Structure formats: C-alpha cells, structure tokens
Coordinates of C-alpha atoms and ligand atoms in Angstrom, one line a residue:
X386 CA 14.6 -45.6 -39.5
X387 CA 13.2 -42.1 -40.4
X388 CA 10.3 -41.2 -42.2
X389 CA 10.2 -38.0 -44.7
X390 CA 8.9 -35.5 -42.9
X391 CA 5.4 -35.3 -44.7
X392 CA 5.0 -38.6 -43.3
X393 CA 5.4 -37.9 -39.4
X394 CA 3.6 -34.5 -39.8
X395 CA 0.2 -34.4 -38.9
X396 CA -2.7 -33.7 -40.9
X397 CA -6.4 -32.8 -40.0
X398 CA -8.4 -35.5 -41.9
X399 CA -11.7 -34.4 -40.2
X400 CA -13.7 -32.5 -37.7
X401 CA -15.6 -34.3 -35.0
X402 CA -17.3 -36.9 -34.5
X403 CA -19.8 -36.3 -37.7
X404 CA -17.3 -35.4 -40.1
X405 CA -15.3 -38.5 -39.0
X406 CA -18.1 -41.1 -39.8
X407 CA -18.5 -39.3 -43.4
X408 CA -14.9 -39.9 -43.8
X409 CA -15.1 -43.3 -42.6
X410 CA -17.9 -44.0 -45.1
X411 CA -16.1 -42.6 -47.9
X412 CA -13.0 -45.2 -47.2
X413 CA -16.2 -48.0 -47.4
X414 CA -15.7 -48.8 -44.0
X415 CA -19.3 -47.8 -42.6
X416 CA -21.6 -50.4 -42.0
X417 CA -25.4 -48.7 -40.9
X418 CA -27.8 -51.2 -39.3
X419 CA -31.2 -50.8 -38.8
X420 CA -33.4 -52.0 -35.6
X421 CA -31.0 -53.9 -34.0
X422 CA -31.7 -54.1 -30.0
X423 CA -30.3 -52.2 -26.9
X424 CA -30.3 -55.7 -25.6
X425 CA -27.4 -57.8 -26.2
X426 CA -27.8 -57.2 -30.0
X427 CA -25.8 -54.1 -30.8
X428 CA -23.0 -55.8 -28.8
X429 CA -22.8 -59.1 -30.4
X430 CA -23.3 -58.1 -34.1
X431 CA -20.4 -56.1 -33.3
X432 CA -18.2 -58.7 -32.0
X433 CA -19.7 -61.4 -34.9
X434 CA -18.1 -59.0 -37.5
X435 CA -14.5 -58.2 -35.5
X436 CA -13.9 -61.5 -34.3
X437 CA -12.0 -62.8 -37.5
X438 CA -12.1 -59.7 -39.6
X439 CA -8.3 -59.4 -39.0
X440 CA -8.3 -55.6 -38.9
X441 CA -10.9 -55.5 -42.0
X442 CA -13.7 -55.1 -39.4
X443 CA -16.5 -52.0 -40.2
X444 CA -17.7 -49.6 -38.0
X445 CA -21.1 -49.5 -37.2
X446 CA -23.9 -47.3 -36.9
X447 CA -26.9 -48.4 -35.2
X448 CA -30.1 -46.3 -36.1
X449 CA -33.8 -47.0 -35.5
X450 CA -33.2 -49.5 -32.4
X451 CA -36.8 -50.4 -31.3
X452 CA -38.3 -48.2 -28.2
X453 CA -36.3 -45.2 -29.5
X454 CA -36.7 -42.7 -31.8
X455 CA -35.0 -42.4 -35.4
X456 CA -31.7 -40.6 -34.7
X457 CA -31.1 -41.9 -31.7
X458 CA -28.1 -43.9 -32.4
X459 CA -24.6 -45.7 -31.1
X460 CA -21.7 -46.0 -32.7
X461 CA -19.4 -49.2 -32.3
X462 CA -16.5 -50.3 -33.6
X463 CA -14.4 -47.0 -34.3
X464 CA -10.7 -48.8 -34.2
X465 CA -10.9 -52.1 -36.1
X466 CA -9.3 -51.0 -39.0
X467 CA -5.8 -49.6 -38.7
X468 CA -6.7 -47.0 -41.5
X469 CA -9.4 -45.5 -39.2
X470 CA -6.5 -45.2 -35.8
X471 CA -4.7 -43.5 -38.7
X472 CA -7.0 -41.1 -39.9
X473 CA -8.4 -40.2 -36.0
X474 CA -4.6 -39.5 -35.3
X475 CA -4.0 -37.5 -38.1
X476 CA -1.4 -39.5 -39.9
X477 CA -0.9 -40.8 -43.2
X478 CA -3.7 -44.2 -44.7
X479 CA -0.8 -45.8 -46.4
X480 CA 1.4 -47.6 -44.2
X481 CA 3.8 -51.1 -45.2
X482 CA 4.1 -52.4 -41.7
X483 CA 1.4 -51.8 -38.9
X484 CA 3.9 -51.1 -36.7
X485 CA 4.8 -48.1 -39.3
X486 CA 1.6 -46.6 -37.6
X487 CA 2.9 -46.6 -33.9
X488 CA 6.1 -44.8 -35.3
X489 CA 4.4 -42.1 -36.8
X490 CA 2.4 -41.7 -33.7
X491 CA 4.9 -41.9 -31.5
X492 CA 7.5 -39.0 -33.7
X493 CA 4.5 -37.3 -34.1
X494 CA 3.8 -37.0 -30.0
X495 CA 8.1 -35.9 -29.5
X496 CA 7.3 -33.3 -32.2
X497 CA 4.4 -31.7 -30.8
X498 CA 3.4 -29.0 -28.7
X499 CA 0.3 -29.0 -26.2
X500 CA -2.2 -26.9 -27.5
X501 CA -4.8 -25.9 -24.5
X502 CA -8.9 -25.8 -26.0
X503 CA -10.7 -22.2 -26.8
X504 CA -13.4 -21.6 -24.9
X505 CA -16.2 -20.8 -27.2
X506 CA -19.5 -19.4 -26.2
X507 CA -22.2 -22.1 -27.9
X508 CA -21.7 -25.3 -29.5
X509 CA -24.3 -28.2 -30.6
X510 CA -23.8 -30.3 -27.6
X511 CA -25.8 -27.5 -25.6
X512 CA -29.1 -27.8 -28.2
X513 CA -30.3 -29.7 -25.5
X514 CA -29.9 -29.3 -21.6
X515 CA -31.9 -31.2 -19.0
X516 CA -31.9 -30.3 -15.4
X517 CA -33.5 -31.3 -12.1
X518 CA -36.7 -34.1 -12.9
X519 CA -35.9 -33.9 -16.6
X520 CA -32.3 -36.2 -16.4
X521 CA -33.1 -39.7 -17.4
X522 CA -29.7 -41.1 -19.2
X523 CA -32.6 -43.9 -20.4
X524 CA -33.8 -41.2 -22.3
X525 CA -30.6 -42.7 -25.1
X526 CA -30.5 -46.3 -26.5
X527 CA -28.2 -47.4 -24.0
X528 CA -27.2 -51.2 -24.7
X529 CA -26.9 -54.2 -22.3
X530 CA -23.5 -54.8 -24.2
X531 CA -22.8 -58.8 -23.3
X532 CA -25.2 -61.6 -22.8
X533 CA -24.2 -62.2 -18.7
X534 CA -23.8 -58.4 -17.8
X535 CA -26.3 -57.6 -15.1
X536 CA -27.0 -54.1 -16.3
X537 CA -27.0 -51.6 -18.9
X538 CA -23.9 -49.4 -19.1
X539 CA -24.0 -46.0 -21.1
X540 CA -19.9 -45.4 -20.5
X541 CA -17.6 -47.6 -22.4
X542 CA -15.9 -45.6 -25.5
X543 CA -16.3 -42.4 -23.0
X544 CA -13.7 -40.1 -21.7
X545 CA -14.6 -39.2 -18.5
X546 CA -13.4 -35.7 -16.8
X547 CA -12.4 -35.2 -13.9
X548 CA -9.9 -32.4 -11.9
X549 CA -6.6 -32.5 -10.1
X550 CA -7.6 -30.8 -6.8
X551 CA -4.1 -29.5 -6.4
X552 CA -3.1 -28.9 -10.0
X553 CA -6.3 -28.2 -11.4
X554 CA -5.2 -30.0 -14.5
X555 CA -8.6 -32.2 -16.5
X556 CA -7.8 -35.7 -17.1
X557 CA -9.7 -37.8 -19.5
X558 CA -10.2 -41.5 -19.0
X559 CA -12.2 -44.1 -20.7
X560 CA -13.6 -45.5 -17.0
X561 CA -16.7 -47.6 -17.8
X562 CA -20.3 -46.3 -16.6
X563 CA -23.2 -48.3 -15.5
X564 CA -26.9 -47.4 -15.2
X565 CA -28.6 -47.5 -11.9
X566 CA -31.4 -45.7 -12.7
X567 CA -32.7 -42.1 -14.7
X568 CA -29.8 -40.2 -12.6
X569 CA -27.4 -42.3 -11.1
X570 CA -24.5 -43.9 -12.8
X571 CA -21.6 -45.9 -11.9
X572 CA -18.0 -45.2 -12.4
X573 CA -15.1 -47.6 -12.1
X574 CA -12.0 -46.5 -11.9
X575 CA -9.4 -48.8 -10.8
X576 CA -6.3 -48.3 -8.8
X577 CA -3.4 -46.1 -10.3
X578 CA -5.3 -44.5 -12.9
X579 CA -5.2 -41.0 -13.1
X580 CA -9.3 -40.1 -12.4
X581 CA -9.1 -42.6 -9.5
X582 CA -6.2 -40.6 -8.1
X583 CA -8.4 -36.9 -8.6
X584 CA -10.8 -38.8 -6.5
X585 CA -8.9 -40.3 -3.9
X586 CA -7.8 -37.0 -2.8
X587 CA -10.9 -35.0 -3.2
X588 CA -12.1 -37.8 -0.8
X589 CA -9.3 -38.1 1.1
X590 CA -9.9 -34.3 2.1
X591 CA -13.5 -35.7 2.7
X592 CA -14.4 -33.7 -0.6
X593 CA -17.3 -34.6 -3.4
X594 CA -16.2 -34.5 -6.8
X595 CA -17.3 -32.8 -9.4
X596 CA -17.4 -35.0 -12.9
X597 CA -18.2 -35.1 -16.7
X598 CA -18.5 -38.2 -18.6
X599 CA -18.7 -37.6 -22.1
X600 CA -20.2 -40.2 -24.0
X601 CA -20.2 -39.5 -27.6
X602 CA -16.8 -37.3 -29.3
X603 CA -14.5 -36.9 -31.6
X604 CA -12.4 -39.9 -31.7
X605 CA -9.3 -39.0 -31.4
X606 CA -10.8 -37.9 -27.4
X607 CA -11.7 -41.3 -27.2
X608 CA -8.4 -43.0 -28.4
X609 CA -6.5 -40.7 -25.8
X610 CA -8.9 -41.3 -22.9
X611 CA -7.8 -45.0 -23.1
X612 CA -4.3 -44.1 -23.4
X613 CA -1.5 -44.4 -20.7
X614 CA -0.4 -40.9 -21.1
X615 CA 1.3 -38.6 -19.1
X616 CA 0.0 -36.0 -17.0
X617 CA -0.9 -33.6 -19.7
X618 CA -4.6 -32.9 -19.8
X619 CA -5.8 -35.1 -23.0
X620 CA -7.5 -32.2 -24.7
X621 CA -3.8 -30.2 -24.4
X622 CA -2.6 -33.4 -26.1
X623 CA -5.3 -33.4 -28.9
X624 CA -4.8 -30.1 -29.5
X625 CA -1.7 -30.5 -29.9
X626 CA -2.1 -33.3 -32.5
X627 CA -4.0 -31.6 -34.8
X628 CA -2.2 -28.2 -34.7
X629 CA -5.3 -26.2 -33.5
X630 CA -7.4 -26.4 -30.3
X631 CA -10.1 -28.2 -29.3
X632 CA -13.6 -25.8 -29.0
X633 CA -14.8 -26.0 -25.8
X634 CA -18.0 -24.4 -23.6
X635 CA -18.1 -24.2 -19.7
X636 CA -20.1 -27.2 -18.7
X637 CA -23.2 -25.6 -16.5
X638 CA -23.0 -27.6 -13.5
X639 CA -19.2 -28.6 -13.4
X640 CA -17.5 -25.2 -15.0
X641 CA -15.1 -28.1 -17.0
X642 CA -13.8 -27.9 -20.1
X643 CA -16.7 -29.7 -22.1
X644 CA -15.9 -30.4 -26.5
X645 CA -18.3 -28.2 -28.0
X646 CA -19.5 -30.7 -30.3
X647 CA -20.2 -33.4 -28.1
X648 CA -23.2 -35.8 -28.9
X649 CA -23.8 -36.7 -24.9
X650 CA -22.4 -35.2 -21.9
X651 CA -23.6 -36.3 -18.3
X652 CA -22.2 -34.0 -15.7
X653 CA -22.7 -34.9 -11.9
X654 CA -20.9 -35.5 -8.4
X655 CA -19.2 -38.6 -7.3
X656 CA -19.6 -38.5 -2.9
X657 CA -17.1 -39.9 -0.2
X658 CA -18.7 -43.4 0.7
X659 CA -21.9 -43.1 -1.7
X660 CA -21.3 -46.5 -2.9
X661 CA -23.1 -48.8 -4.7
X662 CA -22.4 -52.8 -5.7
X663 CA -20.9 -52.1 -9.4
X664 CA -20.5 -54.7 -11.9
X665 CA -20.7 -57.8 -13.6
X666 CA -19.4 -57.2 -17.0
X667 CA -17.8 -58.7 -19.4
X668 CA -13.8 -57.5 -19.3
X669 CA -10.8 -56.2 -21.2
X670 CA -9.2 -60.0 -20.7
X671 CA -12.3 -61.9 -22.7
X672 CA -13.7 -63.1 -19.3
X673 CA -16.5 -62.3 -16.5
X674 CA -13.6 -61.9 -14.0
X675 CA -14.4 -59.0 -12.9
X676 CA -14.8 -58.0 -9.2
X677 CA -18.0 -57.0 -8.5
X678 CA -18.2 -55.0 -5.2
X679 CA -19.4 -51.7 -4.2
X680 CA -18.1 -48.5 -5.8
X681 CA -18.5 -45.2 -5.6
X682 CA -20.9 -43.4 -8.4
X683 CA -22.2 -40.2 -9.9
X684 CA -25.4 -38.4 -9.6
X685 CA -26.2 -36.8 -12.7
X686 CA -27.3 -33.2 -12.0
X687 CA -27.9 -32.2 -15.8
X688 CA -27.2 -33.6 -19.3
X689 CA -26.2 -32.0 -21.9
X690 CA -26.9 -33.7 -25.9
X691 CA -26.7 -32.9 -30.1
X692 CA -29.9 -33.5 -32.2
X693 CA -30.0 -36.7 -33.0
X694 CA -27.1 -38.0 -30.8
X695 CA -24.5 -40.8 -31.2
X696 CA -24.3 -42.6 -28.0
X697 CA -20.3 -44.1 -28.6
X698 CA -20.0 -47.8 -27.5
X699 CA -16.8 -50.2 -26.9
X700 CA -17.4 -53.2 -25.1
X701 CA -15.1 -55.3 -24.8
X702 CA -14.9 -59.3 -25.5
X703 CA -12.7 -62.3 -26.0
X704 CA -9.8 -61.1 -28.3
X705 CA -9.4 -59.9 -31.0
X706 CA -12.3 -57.5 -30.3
X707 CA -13.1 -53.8 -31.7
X708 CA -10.6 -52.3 -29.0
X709 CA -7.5 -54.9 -30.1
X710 CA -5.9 -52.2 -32.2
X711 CA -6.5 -49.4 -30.0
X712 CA -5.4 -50.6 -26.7
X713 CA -2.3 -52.2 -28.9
X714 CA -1.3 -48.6 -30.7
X715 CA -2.0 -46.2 -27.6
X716 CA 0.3 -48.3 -25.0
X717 CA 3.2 -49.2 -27.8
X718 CA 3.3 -45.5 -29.0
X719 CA 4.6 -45.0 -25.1
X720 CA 6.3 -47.8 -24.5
X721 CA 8.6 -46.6 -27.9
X722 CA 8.8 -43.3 -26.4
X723 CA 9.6 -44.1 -23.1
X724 CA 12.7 -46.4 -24.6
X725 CA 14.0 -44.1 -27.0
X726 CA 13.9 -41.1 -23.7
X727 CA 15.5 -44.1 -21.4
X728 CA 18.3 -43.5 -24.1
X729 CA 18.1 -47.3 -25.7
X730 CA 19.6 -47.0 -29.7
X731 CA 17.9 -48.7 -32.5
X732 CA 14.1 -49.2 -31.7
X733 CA 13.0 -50.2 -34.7
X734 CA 9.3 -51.5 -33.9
X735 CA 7.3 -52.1 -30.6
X736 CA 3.5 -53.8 -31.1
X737 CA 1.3 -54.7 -28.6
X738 CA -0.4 -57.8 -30.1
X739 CA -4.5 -57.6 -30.7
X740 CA -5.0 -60.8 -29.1
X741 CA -3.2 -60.1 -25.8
X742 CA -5.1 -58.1 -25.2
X743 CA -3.4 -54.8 -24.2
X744 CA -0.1 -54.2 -23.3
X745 CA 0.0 -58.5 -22.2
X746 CA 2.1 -59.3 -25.3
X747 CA 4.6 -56.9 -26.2
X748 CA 7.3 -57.3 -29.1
X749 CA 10.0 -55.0 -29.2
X750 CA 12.3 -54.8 -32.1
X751 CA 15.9 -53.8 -32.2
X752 CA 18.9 -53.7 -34.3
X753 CA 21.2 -54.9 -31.8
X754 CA 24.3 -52.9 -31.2
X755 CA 26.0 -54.0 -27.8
X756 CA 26.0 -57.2 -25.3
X757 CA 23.1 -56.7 -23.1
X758 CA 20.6 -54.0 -25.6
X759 CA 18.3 -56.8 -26.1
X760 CA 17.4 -57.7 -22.3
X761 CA 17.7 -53.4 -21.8
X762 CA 15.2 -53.2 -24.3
X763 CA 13.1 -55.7 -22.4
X764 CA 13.5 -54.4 -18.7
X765 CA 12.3 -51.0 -20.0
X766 CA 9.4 -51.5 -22.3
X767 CA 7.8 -54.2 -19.3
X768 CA 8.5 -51.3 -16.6
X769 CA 7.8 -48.3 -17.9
X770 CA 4.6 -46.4 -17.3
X771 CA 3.0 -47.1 -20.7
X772 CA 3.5 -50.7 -20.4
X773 CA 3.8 -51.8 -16.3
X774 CA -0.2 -51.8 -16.0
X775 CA -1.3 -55.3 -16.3
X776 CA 1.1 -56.8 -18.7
X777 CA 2.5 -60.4 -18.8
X778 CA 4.3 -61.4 -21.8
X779 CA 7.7 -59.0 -23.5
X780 CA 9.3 -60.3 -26.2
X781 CA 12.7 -58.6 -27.8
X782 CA 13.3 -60.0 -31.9
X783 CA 15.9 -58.6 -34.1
X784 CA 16.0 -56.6 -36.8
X785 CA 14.5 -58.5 -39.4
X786 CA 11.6 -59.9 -37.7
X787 CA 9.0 -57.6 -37.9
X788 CA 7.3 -57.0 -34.3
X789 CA 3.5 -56.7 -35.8
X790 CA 3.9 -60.0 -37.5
X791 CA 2.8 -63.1 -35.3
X792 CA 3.8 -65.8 -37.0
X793 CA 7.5 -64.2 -37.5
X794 CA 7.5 -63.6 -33.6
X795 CA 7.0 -66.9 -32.9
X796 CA 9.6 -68.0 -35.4
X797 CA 11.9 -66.1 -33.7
X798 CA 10.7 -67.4 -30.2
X799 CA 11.3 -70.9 -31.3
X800 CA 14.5 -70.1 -33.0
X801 CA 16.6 -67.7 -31.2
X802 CA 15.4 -68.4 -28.0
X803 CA 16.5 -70.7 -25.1
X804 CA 14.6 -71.4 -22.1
X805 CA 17.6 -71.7 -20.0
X806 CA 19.0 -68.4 -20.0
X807 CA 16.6 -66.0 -22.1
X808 CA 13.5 -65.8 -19.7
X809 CA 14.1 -62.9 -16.7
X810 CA 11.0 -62.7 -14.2
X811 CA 9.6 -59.7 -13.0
X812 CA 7.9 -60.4 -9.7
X813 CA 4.9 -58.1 -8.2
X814 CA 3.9 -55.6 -10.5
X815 CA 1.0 -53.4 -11.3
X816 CA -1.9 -55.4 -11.8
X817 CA -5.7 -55.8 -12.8
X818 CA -8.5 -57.7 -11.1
X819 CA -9.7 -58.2 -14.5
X820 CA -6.8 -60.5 -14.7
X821 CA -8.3 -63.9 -13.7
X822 CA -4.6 -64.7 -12.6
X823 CA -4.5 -61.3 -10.8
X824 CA -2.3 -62.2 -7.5
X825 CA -2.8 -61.3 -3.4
X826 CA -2.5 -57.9 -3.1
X827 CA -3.1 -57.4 -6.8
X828 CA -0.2 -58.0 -8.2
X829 CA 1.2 -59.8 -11.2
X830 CA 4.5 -61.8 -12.4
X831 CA 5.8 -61.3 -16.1
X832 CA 7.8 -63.2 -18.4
X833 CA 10.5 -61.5 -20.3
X834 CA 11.9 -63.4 -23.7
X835 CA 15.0 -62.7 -25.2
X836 CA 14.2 -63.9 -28.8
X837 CA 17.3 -62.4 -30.4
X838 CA 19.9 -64.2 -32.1
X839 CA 22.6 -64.3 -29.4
X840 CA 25.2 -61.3 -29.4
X841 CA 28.5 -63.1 -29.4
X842 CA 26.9 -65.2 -32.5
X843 CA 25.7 -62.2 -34.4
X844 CA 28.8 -61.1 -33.9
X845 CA 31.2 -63.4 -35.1
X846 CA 28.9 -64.6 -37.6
X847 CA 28.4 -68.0 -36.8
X848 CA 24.6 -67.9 -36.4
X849 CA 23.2 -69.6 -39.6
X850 CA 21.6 -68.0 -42.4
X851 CA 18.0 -67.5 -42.8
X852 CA 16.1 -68.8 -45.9
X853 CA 14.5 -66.2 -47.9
X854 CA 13.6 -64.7 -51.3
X855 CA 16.8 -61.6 -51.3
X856 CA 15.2 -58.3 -51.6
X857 CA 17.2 -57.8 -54.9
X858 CA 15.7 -61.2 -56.1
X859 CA 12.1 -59.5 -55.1
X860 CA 12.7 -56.9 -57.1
X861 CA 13.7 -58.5 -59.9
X862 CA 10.6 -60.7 -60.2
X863 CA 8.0 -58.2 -59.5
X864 CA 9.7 -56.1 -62.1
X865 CA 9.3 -59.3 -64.5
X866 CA 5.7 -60.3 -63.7
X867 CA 3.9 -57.5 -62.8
X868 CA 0.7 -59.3 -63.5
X869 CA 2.0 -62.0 -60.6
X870 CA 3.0 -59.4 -58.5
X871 CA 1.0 -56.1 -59.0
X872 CA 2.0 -52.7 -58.1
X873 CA 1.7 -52.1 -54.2
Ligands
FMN1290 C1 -13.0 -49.5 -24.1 C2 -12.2 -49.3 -22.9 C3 -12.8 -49.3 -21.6 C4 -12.0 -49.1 -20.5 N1 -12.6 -49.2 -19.2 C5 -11.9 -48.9 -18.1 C6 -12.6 -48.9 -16.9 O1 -13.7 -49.2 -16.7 N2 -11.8 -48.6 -15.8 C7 -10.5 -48.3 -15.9 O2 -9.8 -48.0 -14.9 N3 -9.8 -48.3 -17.1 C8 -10.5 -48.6 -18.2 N4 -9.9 -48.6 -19.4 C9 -8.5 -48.3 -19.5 C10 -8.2 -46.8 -19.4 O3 -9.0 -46.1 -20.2 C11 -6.7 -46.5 -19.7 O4 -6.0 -47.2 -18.7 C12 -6.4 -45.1 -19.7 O5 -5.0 -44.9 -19.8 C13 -6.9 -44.4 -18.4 O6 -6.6 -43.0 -18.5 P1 -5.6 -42.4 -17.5 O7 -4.2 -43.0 -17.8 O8 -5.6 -40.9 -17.8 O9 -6.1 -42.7 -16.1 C14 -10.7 -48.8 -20.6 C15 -10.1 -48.7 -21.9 C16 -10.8 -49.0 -23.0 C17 -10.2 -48.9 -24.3

C-alpha cells in the first residue's frame, strides 16, 4: 500500500508553539477559557470535553486563571484530534483511515535524515531569566490536575533533557514533575527509560546530574518526548521531520541544547540519594495506582520563560483522555517500523487503540502471505522496543478489517478466532507500576490473538463469505444519489 509521494513527504504547517495554536484556531479547533482554576478545574473541564468527544475534542487555552496575571496561561489538550498529530507531524489533514496517519508517519521517519539544532545566539524564551532567590516555578499557574493528587505538578506535556555521560547524546522524555516548593521539583522517571538510564550512570559514578525540563514547546517536541524512540536525540529527530533544524541557545546553567522559542524552561541538578516521597497522581492506566515512594528530584538553579508564557499540560485520566491518540500514533508508528525492518511482508495497518491506553491493545493488520505470518506479525509487534513497555493485549486481523476500527476488530475476534489454538502467552515482560496488575518483580504477562481467518482456509477457499455492500456496488450508488451520499 503506497502513498504518492506528496503524501508521505513532509510539510512545515507551522512554527512553534504560537504559530501552532493560530493554526489550530484557524481549523476551529481552539477552545479559550477564561478564569478557570489551577485547582482541579483546568484538569477536569479538560477531561469533561475529551471523554466522549471521539477524537472531535478542542484544545484549550486557559487565560486569566484567578491569582495570576492575564497572559499567564496553559495549554491542554494538544492531541485529541487526529488533524492536530497531523499537522504537529507535518503530514497531510486529509486522511480516509486513522491508521492512514501512522503510515505516513512511519514512511516519513524511514525517509528522513536527522537534522542536529543551530545554535542561535538569542531567542524569546531568554526575555526572562531568574536566578538565585528569584526561582519560584509558583511564579506560573501550575494546576493540581486531578481531584485525589496530593500536589501540584508543573511537568506533564514536558520534554525533559537530560545527557548520556558517555555518549553525550540529549534525550527528551515527557517524565512528569511535581512541585515541592519555589525551587525543588520532582522527576519520575521509571525504569528502562532512556533519562532514567542518563541518571543511573551519572549516579552510579556517584555523579549529579545536570537537567532541563521544558515545559512549554513546539509540539511536535512534545509528541516525540513521549515517544519510544530510538537513541537519536529527539531534537535530531525533529529536525529531521521538518527538513530544517531546530533554533537552539546554550541554556545558562546546564550548557544544553535549549529550543529558542520555549515558553518555560527550568534548568537544575538531580543529586545521588537527594530523594524525596514523589507521588500520588492520577496515571496513564485511568487509576491512582501509582507507587508513591521516595525519588530522586531537581533543584532548580534558574528559569528561563517567554512574555506571557504557555505553561503545556497533559494529565492523564480514565481512557479515552487528551493523550489517547498520542500515546496510540507514537508507539504504532515503531511498532510498524520495527516489523517492516524485522523483514515481515504486507503490514498494512498497526493502531494502538485510545482506550487501552498505550501500547495495551494493539491491532496489527496483514495481508496474509504464508502459514505462520500472522502469529510472526504478533510475536514482533508485542516484543519489539516500541511496543514491549507495558502492553497486554496484540491482536493480528486480515486484510480487510481495518485495525483503527473497534467494532471490526472485535468482529474479527469473535469470528476468526478460536480460543483453543489462537491465544500464545508471553510471560514476564517489561512492565509498569502504573499497571494495577503489575506483577513481583515488575513484570507483566500478555495475550496474543490470532484473529485471522485461518491460513489453510484462506487458502483453499473454504472460509465463507463476508456480507457486504461490493465496492463496485458503492460506487454505483453514490454516483446515483449524490444527495444520499455526498462527495467525501
Ligand atoms: C503525558 C505523558 C506523561 C508521561 N509521564 C511519564 C512519567 O512521568 N514517567 C515516565 O517514565 N514516562 C512517562 N511518560 C512516557 C514517556 O514519555 C515515554 O515512555 C517516552 O518514550 C520516554 O522517552 P524515552 O523513550 O526517550 O525515555 C509519559 C507520557 C505522556 C504522553
């Protein structure tokens, strides 16, 4: 299945994080509030308007939030649209399947090139600097972001930076921050994760590190901060995908690679067993089952901040919430390319569904070509590093069930599936405490479902024949009443 060239090639739809939201409010998908609170209310309206939108949710701008000046503001809900994943990535609005999206992505990412940032000299995030007695992170409407979380957390749609010791590559995650007080900030990485590794051997060596965590940028920073990339820095990567680089200036206290339009920026230093008790708050898996235990955290040696800065928020809730889509589009663009470079033909969709959330329910769909393809496909896609973190349900559906379609999945599930031979196991794998399931150890087990039509069957023919309205038929009546059936 290959797409015309203009469609796989990236374009720049916009610049930063401003230009983005004028964008966004030119498609009528910008929804500005007015004196909404830090506490609990920023949060909730944003999940009240997600829950059910079924990818038709706004995002929203929060201005005027009582205690803090007029252009303080935070920004939630950038993914829950697929238009807006398309336009941060570059790629075309239009799309027939959502799945169509995670193609482009993923042809888009074989095609491209890393592109390191230009250093540039000045840049708006350094209109304001504040050193020594003059940090307080307070000093931004930082929300309490769910009704049982115990305190305020200023990190959630944030990329923080931190350095290989060895390499001296920058990694970008979106690790979530908490607020201890005007300069001290939580960090929690969890195990596997590429910060958490810069840190465990900065410490291991008995070493502070040195860390950046941006908290307001350009999207497309922020999409591939949550991603389960490879070790590429993410700002090579974004580069890349636009086709020129990312501005950068030399963060004062770190000396890191900090994006010259940046609305926040706290830089600090995280210190071998400084720890502090981190956490509740509500989790990527809809639940308060998180561990809450100490953690190591950052002391913020200077900020750096725009006029009139967006504070960027994600916070996450029972599914489908604003991060369904781009937790489900960042993991299956890898998973795709990680089965097309394990050399398995005929990948003609992968989509992690929104309500999984994550990478927990995967559906891959093939075009089966041998005995054996469809449990391949399903092996790989559950094991490979974009989708071994934390998942629990892989699902493999032929050709003509579209993987980004539920109610087709399940179809197939209860069709073309038998519960006797098509389930496979995978015991022990990479896990999250978030999971309230998570195992001794932290592990996890996985189901694997085979919900294709059974080789020998498709082969021979003798699997029976779906009922359906013929493309040819489909064409016909639309052609005849266009007034049913209007243009697409
Ligand atoms: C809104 C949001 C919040 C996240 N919070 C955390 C977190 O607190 N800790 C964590 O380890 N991963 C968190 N993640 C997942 C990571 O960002 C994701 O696994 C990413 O791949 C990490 O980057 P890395 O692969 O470079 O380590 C979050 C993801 C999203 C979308």
């Amino acid at each position: 299945m290959a797409f015309a060239d203009t469609a796989v090639q990236s374009h720049v739809h916009y610049r930063g994080l401003r230009d983005w939201l004028d964008k966004v409010q030119g498609m009528g998908e910008l929804l500005c509030v007015n004196g909404a609170d830090w506490n609990v209310e920023m949060g909730s309206i944003t999940q009240m308007l997600t829950e059910k939108s079924n990818g038709t949710a706004p995002a929203i701008l929060f201005d005027e939030i009582p205690g803090y000046a007029k252009g303080f503001r935070t920004l939630y809900g950038h993914f829950s649209s697929i238009k807006r994943v398309a336009l941060t990535l570059g790629l075309p609005l239009q799309h027939d399947r959502k799945v169509d999206i995670v193609q482009r992505y993923h042809q888009r990412m074989q095609n491209m090139k890393t592109l390191p940032p230009r250093f540039v000299k000045d840049g708006p995030v350094l209109q304001n600097v504040l050193e020594g007695d003059k940090v307080d992170v307070l000093k931004f409407p930082v929300p309490l972001h769910h009704e049982k979380d115990k305190a305020r957390y200023i990190g959630t749609a944030c990329c923080v930076m931190t350095q290989d010791p060895d390499s001296g590559w920058f990694n970008l995650g979106a690790y979530r921050s908490q607020v201890y007080d005007r300069n001290t900030v939580g960090c929690q990485i969890t195990e596997g994760k590429h910060g958490r590794i810069h840190r465990d051997k900065n410490f291991e060596r008995g070493k502070p590190m040195k860390v950046a965590i941006v908290c307001g940028q350009d999207p497309l920073l922020f999409m591939l901060a949550s991603s389960p990339l490879p070790e590429i820095s993410e700002l090579d990567i974004a580069g890349g995908l636009r086709g020129e680089p990312i501005d950068v200036i030399k963060g004062p206290y770190t000396g890191f690679p900090i994006p010259a339009d940046a609305e926040i920026v706290l830089e600090g230093e995280t210190v071998p067993s400084q720890v502090r008790q981190e956490g509740p708050f509500g989790e990527w898996m809809g639940y308060y089952s998180d561990d809450t235990q100490p953690r190591p955290y950052v002391n913020v040696k200077t900020i750096l901040y725009r006029n009139d800065p967006i504070l960027c928020c994600a916070p996450q809730h029972k599914p489908v919430d604003e991060t369904g889509l781009l937790k489900g589009v960042a993991g299956a663009a890898q998973i795709w390319s990680a089965l097309e470079a394990s050399g398995v033909p005929e990948i003609l969709g992968v989509w992690n569904h929104e309500a999984g959330p994550a990478t927990r329910f995967t559906v891959v769909q093939i075009r089966q070509r041998y005995p054996g393809h469809a449990r391949q496909a399903l092996h790989i896609a559950a094991a490979c590093q974009g989708g071994a973190y934390a998942g629990k349900w892989t699902v493999v559906v032929d050709e003509d069930i579209d993987a980004g379609e539920l109610d087709q999945v399940l179809w197939a599930m209860c069709t073309r599936f038998d519960p006797n031979v098509d389930i496979d196991l995978i015991q022990k794998a990479w896990a999250s405490k978030r999971d309230p399931l998570f195992l001794p150890g932290n592990f996890n087990n996985r189901i694997l479902i085979d919900a294709c039509i059974p080789y020998d069957m498709k082969l021979k023919g003798t699997f029976p024949t779906v009922v359906d309205v013929s493309d040819d038929l489909r064409g016909k009546l639309r052609a005849k009443f266009p007034h049913i059936f209007p243009p697409m």
